[in-house]
PDB file of C-alpha atoms and ligand atoms in Angstrom:
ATOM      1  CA  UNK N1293     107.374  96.193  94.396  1.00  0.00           C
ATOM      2  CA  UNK N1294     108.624  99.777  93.770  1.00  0.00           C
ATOM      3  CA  UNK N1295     110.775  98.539  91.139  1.00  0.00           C
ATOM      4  CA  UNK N1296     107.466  97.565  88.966  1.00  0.00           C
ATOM      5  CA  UNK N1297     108.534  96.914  85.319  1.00  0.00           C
ATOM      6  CA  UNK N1298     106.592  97.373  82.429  1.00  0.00           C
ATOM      7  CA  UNK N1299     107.193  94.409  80.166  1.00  0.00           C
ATOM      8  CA  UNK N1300     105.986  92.360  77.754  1.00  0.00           C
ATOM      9  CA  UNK N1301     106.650  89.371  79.702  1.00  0.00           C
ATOM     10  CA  UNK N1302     103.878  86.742  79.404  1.00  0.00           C
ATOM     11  CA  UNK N1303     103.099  85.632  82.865  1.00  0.00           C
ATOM     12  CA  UNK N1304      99.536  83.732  81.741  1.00  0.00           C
ATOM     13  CA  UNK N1305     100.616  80.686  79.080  1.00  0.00           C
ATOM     14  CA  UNK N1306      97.873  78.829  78.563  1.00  0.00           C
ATOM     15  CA  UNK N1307      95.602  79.563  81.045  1.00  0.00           C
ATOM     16  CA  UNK N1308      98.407  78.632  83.447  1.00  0.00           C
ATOM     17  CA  UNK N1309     100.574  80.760  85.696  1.00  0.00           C
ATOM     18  CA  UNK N1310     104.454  80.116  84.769  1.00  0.00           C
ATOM     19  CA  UNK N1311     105.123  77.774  87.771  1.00  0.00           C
ATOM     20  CA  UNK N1312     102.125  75.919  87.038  1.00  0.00           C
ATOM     21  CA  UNK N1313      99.367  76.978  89.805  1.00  0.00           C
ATOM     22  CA  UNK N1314      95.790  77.895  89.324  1.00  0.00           C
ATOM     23  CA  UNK N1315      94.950  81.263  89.722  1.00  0.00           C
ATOM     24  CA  UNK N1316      93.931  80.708  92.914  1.00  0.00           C
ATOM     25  CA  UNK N1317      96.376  78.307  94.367  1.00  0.00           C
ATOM     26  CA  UNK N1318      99.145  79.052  97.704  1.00  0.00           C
ATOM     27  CA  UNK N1319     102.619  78.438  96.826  1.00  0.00           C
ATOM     28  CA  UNK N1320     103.462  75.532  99.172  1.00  0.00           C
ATOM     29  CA  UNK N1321     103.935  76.285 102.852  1.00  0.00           C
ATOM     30  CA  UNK N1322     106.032  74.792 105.340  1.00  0.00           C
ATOM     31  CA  UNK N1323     105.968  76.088 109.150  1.00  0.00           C
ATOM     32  CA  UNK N1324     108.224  75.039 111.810  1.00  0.00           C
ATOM     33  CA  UNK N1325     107.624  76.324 115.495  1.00  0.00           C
ATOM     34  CA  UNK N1326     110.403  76.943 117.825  1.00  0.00           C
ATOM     35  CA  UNK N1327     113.367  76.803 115.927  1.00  0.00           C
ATOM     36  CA  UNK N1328     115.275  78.960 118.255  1.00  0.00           C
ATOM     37  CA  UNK N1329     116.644  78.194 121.380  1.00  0.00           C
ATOM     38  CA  UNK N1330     117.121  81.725 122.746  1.00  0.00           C
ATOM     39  CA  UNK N1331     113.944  83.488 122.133  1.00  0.00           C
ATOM     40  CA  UNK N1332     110.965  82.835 123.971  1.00  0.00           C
ATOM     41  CA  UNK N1333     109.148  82.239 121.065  1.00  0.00           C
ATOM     42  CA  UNK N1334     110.159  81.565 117.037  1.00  0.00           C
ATOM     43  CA  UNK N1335     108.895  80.147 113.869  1.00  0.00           C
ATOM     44  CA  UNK N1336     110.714  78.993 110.022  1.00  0.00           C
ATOM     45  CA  UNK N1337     108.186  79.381 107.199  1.00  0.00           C
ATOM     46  CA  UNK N1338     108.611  78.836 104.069  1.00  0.00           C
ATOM     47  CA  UNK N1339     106.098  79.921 101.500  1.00  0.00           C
ATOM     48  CA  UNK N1340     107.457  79.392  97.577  1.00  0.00           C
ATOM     49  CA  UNK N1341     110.796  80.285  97.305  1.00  0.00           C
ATOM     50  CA  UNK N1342     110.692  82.606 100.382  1.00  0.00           C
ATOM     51  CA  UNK N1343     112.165  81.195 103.468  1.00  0.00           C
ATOM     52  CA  UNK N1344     111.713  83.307 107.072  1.00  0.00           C
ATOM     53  CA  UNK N1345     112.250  83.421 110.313  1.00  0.00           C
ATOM     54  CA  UNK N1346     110.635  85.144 113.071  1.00  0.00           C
ATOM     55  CA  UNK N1347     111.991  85.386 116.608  1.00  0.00           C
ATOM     56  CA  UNK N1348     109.930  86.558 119.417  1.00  0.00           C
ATOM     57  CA  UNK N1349     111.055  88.306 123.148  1.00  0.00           C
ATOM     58  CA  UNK N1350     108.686  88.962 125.934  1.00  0.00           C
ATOM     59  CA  UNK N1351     106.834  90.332 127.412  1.00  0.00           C
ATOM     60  CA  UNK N1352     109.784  91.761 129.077  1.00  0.00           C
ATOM     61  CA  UNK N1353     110.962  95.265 130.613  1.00  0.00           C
ATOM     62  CA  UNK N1354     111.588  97.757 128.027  1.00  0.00           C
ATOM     63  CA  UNK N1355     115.033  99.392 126.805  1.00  0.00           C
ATOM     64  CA  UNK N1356     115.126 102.250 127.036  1.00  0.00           C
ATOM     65  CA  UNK N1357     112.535 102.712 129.767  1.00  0.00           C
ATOM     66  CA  UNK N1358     111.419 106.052 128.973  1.00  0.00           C
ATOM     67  CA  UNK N1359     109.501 104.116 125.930  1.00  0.00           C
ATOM     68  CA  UNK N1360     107.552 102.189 128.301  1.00  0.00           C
ATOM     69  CA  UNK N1361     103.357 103.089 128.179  1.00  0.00           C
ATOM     70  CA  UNK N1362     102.452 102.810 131.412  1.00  0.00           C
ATOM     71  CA  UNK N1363      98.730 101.339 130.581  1.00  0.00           C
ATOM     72  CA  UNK N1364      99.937  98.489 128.045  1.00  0.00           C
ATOM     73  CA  UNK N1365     103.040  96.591 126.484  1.00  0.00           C
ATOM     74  CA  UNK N1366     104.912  98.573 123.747  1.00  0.00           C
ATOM     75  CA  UNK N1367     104.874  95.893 120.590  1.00  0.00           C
ATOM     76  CA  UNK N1368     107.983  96.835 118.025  1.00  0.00           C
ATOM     77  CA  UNK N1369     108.541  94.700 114.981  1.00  0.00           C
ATOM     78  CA  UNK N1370     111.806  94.421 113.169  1.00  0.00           C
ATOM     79  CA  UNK N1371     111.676  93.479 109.033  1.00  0.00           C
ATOM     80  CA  UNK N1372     115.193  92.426 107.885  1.00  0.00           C
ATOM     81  CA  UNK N1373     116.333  90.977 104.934  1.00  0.00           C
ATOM     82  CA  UNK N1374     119.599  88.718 104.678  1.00  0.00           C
ATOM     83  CA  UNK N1375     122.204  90.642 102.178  1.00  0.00           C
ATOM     84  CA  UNK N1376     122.021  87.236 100.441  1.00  0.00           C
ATOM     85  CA  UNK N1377     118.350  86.510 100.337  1.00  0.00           C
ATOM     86  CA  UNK N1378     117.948  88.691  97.048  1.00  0.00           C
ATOM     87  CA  UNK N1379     119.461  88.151  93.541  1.00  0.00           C
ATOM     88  CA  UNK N1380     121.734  91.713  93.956  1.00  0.00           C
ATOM     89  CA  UNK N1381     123.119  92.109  97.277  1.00  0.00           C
ATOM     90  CA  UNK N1382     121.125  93.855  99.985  1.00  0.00           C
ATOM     91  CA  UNK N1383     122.840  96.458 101.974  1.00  0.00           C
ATOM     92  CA  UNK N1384     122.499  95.214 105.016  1.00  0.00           C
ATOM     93  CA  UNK N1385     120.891  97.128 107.876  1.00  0.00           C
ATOM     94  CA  UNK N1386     117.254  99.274 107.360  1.00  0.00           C
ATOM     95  CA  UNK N1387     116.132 101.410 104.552  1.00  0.00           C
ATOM     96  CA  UNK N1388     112.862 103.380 103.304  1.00  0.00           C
ATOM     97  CA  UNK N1389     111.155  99.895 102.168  1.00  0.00           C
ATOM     98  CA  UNK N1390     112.064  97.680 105.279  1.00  0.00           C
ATOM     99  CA  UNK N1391     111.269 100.293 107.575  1.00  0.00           C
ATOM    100  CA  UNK N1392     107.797 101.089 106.098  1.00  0.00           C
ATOM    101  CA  UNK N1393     107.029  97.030 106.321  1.00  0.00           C
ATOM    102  CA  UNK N1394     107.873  97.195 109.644  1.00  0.00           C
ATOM    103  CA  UNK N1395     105.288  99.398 110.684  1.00  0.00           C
ATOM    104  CA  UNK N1396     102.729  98.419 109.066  1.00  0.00           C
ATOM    105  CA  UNK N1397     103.372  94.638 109.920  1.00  0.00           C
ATOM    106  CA  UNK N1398     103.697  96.182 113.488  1.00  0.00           C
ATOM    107  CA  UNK N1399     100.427  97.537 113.388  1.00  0.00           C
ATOM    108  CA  UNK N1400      98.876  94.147 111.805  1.00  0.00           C
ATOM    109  CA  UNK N1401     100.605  92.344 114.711  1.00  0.00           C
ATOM    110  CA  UNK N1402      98.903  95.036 117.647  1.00  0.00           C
ATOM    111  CA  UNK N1403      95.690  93.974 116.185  1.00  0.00           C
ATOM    112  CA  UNK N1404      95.541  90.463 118.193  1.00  0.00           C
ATOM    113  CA  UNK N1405      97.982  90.764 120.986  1.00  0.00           C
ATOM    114  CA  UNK N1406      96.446  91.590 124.017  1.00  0.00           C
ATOM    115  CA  UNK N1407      98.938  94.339 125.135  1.00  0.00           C
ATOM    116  CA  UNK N1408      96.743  95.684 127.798  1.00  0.00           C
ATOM    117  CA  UNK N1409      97.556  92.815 130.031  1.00  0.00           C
ATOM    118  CA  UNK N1410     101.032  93.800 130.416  1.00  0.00           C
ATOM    119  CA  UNK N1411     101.181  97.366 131.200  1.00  0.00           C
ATOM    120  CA  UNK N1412     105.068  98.702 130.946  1.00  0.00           C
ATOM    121  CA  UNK N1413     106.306  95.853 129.150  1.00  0.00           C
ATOM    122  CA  UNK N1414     108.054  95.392 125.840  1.00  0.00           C
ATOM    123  CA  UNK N1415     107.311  93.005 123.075  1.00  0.00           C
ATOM    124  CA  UNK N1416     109.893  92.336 120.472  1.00  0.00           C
ATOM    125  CA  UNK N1417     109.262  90.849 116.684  1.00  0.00           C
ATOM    126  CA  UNK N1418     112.368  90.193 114.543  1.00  0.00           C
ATOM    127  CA  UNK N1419     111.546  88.491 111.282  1.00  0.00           C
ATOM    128  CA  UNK N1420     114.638  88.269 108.940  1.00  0.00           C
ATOM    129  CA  UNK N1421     114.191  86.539 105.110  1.00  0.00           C
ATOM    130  CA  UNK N1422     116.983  84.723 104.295  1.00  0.00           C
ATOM    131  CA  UNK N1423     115.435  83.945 100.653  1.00  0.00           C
ATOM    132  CA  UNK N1424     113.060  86.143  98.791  1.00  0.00           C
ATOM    133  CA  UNK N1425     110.948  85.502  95.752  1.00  0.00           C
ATOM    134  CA  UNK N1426     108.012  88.185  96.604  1.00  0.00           C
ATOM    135  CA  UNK N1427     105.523  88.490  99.353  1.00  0.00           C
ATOM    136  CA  UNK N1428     108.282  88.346 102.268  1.00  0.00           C
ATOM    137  CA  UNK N1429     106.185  90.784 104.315  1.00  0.00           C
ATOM    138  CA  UNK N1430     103.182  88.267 104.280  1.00  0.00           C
ATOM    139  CA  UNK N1431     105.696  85.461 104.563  1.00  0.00           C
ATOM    140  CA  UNK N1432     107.019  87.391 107.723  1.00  0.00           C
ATOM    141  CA  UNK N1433     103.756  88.190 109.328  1.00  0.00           C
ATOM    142  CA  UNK N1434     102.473  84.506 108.974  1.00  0.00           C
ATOM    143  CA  UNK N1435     106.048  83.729 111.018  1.00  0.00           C
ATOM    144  CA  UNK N1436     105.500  86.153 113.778  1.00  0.00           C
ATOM    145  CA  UNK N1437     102.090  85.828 114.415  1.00  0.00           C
ATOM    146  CA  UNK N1438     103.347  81.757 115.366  1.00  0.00           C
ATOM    147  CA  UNK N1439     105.888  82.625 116.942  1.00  0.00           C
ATOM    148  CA  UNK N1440     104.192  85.002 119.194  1.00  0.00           C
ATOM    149  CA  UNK N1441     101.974  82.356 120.027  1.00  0.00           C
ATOM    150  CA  UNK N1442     104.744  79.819 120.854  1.00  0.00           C
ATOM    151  CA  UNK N1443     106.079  82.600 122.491  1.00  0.00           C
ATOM    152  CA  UNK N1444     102.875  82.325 124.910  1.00  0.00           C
ATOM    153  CA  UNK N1445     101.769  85.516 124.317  1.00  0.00           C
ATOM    154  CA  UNK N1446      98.116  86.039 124.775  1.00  0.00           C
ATOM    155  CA  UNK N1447      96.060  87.021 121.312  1.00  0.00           C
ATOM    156  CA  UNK N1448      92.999  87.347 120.695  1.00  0.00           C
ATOM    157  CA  UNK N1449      93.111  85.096 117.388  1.00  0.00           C
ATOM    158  CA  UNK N1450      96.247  85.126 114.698  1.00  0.00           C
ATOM    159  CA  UNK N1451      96.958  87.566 111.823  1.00  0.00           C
ATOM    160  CA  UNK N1452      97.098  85.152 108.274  1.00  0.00           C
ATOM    161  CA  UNK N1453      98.882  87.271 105.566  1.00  0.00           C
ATOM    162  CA  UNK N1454      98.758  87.120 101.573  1.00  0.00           C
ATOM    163  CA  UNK N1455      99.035  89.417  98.358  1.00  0.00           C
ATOM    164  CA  UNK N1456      96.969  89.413  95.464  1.00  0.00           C
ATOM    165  CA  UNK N1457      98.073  90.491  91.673  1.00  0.00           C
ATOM    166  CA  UNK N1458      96.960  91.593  88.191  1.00  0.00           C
ATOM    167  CA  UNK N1459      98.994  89.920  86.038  1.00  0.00           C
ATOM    168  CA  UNK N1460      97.806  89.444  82.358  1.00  0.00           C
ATOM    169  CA  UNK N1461      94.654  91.001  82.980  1.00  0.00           C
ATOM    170  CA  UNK N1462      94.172  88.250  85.755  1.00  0.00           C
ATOM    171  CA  UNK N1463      93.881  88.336  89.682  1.00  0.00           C
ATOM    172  CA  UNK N1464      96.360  85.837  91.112  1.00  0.00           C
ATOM    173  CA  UNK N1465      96.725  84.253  94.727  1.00  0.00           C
ATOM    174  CA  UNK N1466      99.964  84.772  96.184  1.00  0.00           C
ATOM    175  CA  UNK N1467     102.202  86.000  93.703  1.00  0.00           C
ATOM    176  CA  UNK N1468     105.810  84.626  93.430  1.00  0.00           C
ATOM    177  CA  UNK N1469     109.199  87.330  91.960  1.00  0.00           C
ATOM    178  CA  UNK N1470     107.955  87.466  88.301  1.00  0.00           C
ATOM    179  CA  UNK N1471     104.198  88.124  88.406  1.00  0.00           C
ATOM    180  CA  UNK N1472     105.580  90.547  91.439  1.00  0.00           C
ATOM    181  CA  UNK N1473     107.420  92.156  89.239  1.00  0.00           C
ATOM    182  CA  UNK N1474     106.090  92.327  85.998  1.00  0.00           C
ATOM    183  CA  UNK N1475     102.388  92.521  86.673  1.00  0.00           C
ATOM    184  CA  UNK N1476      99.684  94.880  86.917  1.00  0.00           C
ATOM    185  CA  UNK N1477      99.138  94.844  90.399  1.00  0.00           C
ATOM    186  CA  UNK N1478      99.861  93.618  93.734  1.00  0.00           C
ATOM    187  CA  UNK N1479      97.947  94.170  97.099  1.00  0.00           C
ATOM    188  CA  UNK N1480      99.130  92.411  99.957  1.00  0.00           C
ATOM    189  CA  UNK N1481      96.336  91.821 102.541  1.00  0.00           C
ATOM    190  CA  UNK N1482      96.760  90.381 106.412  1.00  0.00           C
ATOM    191  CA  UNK N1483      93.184  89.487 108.124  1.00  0.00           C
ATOM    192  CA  UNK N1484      93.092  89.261 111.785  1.00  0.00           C
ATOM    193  CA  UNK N1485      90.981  85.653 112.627  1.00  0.00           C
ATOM    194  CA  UNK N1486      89.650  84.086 115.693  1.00  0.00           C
ATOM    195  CA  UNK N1487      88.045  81.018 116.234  1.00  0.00           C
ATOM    196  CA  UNK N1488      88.170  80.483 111.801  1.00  0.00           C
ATOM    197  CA  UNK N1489      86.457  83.404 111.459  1.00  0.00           C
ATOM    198  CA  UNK N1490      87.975  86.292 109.683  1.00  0.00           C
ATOM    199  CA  UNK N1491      87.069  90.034 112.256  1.00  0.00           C
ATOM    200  CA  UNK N1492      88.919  92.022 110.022  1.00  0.00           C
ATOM    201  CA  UNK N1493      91.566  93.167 108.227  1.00  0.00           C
ATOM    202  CA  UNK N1494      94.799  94.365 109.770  1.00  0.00           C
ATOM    203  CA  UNK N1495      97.494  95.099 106.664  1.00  0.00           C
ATOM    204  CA  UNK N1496      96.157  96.359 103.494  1.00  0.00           C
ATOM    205  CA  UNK N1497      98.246  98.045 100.788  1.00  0.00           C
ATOM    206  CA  UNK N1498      98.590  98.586  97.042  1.00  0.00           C
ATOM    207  CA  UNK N1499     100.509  99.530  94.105  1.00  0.00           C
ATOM    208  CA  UNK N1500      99.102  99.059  90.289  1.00  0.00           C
ATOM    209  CA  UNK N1501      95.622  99.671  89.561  1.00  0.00           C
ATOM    210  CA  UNK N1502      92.546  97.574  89.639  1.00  0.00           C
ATOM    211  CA  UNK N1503      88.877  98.487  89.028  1.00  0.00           C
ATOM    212  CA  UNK N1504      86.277  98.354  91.815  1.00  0.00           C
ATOM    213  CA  UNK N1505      85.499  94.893  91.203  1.00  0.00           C
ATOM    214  CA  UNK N1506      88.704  93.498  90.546  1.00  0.00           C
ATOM    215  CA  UNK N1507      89.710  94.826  94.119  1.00  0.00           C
ATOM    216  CA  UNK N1508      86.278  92.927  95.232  1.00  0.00           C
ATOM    217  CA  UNK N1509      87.202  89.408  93.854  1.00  0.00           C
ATOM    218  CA  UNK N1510      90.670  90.200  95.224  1.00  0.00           C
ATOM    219  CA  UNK N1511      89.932  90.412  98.681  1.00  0.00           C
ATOM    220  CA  UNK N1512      87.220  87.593  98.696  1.00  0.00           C
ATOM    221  CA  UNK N1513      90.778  85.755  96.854  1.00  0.00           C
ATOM    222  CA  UNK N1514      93.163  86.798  99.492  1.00  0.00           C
ATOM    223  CA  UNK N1515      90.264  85.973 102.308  1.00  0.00           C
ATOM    224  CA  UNK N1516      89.809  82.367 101.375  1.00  0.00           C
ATOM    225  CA  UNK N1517      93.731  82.054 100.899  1.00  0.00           C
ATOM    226  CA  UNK N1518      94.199  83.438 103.936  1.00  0.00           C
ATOM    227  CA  UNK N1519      91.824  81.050 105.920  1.00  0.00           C
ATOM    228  CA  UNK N1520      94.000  78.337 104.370  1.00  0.00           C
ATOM    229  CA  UNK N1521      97.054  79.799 106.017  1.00  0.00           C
ATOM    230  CA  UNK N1522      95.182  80.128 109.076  1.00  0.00           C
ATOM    231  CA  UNK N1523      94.231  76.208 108.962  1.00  0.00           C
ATOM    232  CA  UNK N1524      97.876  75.228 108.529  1.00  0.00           C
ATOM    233  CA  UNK N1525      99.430  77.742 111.410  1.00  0.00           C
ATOM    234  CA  UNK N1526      96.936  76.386 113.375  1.00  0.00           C
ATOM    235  CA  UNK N1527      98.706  72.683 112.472  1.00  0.00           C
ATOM    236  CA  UNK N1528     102.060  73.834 112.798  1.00  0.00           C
ATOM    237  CA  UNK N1529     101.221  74.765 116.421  1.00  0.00           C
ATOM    238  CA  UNK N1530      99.444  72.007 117.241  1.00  0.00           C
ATOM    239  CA  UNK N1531     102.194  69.340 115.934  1.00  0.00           C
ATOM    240  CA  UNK N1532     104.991  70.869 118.315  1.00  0.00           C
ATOM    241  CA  UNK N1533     102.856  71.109 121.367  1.00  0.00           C
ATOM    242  CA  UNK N1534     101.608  67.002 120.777  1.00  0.00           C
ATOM    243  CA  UNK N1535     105.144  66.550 120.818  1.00  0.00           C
ATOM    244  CA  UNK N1536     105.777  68.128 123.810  1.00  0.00           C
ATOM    245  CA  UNK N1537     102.702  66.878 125.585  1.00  0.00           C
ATOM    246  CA  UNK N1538     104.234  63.034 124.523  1.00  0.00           C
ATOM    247  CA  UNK N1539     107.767  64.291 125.643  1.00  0.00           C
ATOM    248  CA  UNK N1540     106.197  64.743 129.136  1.00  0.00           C
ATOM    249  CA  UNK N1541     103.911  62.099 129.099  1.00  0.00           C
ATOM    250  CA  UNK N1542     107.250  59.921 128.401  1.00  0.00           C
ATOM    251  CA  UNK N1543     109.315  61.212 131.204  1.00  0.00           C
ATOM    252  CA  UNK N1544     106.136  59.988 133.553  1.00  0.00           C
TER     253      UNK N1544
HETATM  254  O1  CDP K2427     108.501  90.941  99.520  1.00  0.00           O
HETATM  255  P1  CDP K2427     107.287  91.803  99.373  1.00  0.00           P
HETATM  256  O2  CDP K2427     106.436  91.388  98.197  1.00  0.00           O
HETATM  257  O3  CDP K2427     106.518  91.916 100.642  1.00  0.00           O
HETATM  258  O4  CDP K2427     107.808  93.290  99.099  1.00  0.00           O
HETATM  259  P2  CDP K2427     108.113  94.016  97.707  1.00  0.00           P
HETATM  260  O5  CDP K2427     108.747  95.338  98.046  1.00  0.00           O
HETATM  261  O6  CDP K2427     106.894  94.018  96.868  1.00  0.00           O
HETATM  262  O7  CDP K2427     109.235  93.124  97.048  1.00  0.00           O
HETATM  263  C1  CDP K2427     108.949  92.081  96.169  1.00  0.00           C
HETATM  264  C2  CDP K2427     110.168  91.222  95.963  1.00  0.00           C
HETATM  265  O8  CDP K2427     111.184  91.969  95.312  1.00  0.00           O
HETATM  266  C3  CDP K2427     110.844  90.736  97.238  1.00  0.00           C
HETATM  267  O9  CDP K2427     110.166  89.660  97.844  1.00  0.00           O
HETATM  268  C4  CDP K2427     112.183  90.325  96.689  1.00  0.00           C
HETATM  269  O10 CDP K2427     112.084  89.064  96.049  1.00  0.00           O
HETATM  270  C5  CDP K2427     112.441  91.413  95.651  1.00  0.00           C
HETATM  271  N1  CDP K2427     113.346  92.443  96.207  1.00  0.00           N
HETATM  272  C6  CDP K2427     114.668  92.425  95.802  1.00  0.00           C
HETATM  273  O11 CDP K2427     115.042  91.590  94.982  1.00  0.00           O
HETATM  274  N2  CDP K2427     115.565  93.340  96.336  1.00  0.00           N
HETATM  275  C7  CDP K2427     115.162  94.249  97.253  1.00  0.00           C
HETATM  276  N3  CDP K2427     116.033  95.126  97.765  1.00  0.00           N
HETATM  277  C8  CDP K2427     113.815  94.269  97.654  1.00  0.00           C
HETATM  278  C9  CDP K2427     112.928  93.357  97.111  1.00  0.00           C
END
């Protein structure tokens, strides 16, 4: 968060964070898969306070067609945030910060879709938060990379997303608005994993400082968080295709 502020706000009481987690504990996650009747492929999460949804189209032809690639699918991402997801009214439309999330969340996402398979397509990602309290872009990317795959997209494994933060002189998983706001830190991370392995990572940024090996116990933090994630995406997309599999089995 650009808007870091400098406070004396105590975000460590106790040995506790404020809303009670260990240090390395997930705000709870909820994931719903195809929530959307019109896109081919869509996903609600909900991790904390944040709530997002992710809406996926393709592959299909691309508009305008001069921004076709002629050797694999064009993949464009679209970060949007509700004007009432926030506490002061966001302007709706894009600005500096949405835009920049939006590429590099693009960019995270290119890292498992196989786009060489469809040459002169278009894939499009639209993730819009409708409630914010910190780590909406990993919130986001978590969405879309479930979506994509109930959009039947082929990846090569799923992109799990979390931040990381100094707050009190402490690294914490997953940070919610305040230690966002008023800590030392925060690096949001997104690893790219296949078969519960993590390859590598796709998203990695920064803003504080941390030493050499607090940025060490951070990613080993955000890695194991992260193959959580992974575990319950996994779920999420198993539970709606049971149902469907039942569904048919029914109609026999
Ligand atoms: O959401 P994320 O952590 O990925 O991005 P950020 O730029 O670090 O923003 C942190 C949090 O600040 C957001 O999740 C929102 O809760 C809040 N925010 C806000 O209140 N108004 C904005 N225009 C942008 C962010």
């Amino acid at each position: 968060d650009l808007n870091r502020l400098s406070g004396d706000i105590q975000l460590i009481v106790d040995g506790k964070r404020l809303d009670g987690r260990g240090f390395d504990e997930l705000r709870p996650i909820n994931i719903k898969v195809g929530v959307l009747k019109r896109a081919d492929g869509s996903c609600y999460l909900e991790m904390g306070k944040n709530k997002v949804v992710a809406a996926v189209y393709g592959p299909r032809e691309v508009h305008p067609r001069h921004l076709a690639d002629p050797v694999k699918a064009v993949v464009r991402y679209r970060y949007s945030m509700a004007p009432f997801s926030v506490e002061e009214r966001k302007r709706p439309g894009p600005d500096r910060r949405s835009i920049e999330i939006s590429k590099v969340s693009r960019e995270a996402i290119e890292a498992v879709v196989m786009k060489e398979l469809f040459p002169r397509s278009g894939i499009d990602v639209f993730v819009e938060v409708l409630q914010a309290d910190a780590g909406t872009r990993t919130a986001c990317l978590n969405a879309a990379s479930v979506a994509l795959v109930d959009a039947g997209v082929p990846m090569r494994g799923l992109i799990s997303s979390v931040a990381v933060a100094k707050v009190d002189d402490i690294l914490v998983l997953d940070p919610m608005k305040e230690e966002d706001n008023y800590g030392q830190a925060d690096i949001p991370f997104a690893f790219f994993i296949r078969n519960d392995k993590i390859e590598s990572i796709a998203l990695l940024q920064m803003d504080g400082r941390v030493s050499r090996d607090e940025f060490k116990q951070a990613l080993e933090m955000a890695k194991k968080g992260a193959m959580e994630i992974y575990q319950m995406q996994k779920e999420a997309i198993k539970a709606k295709y049971m149902i469907e599999s039942e569904e048919v089995n029914s109609d026999e």
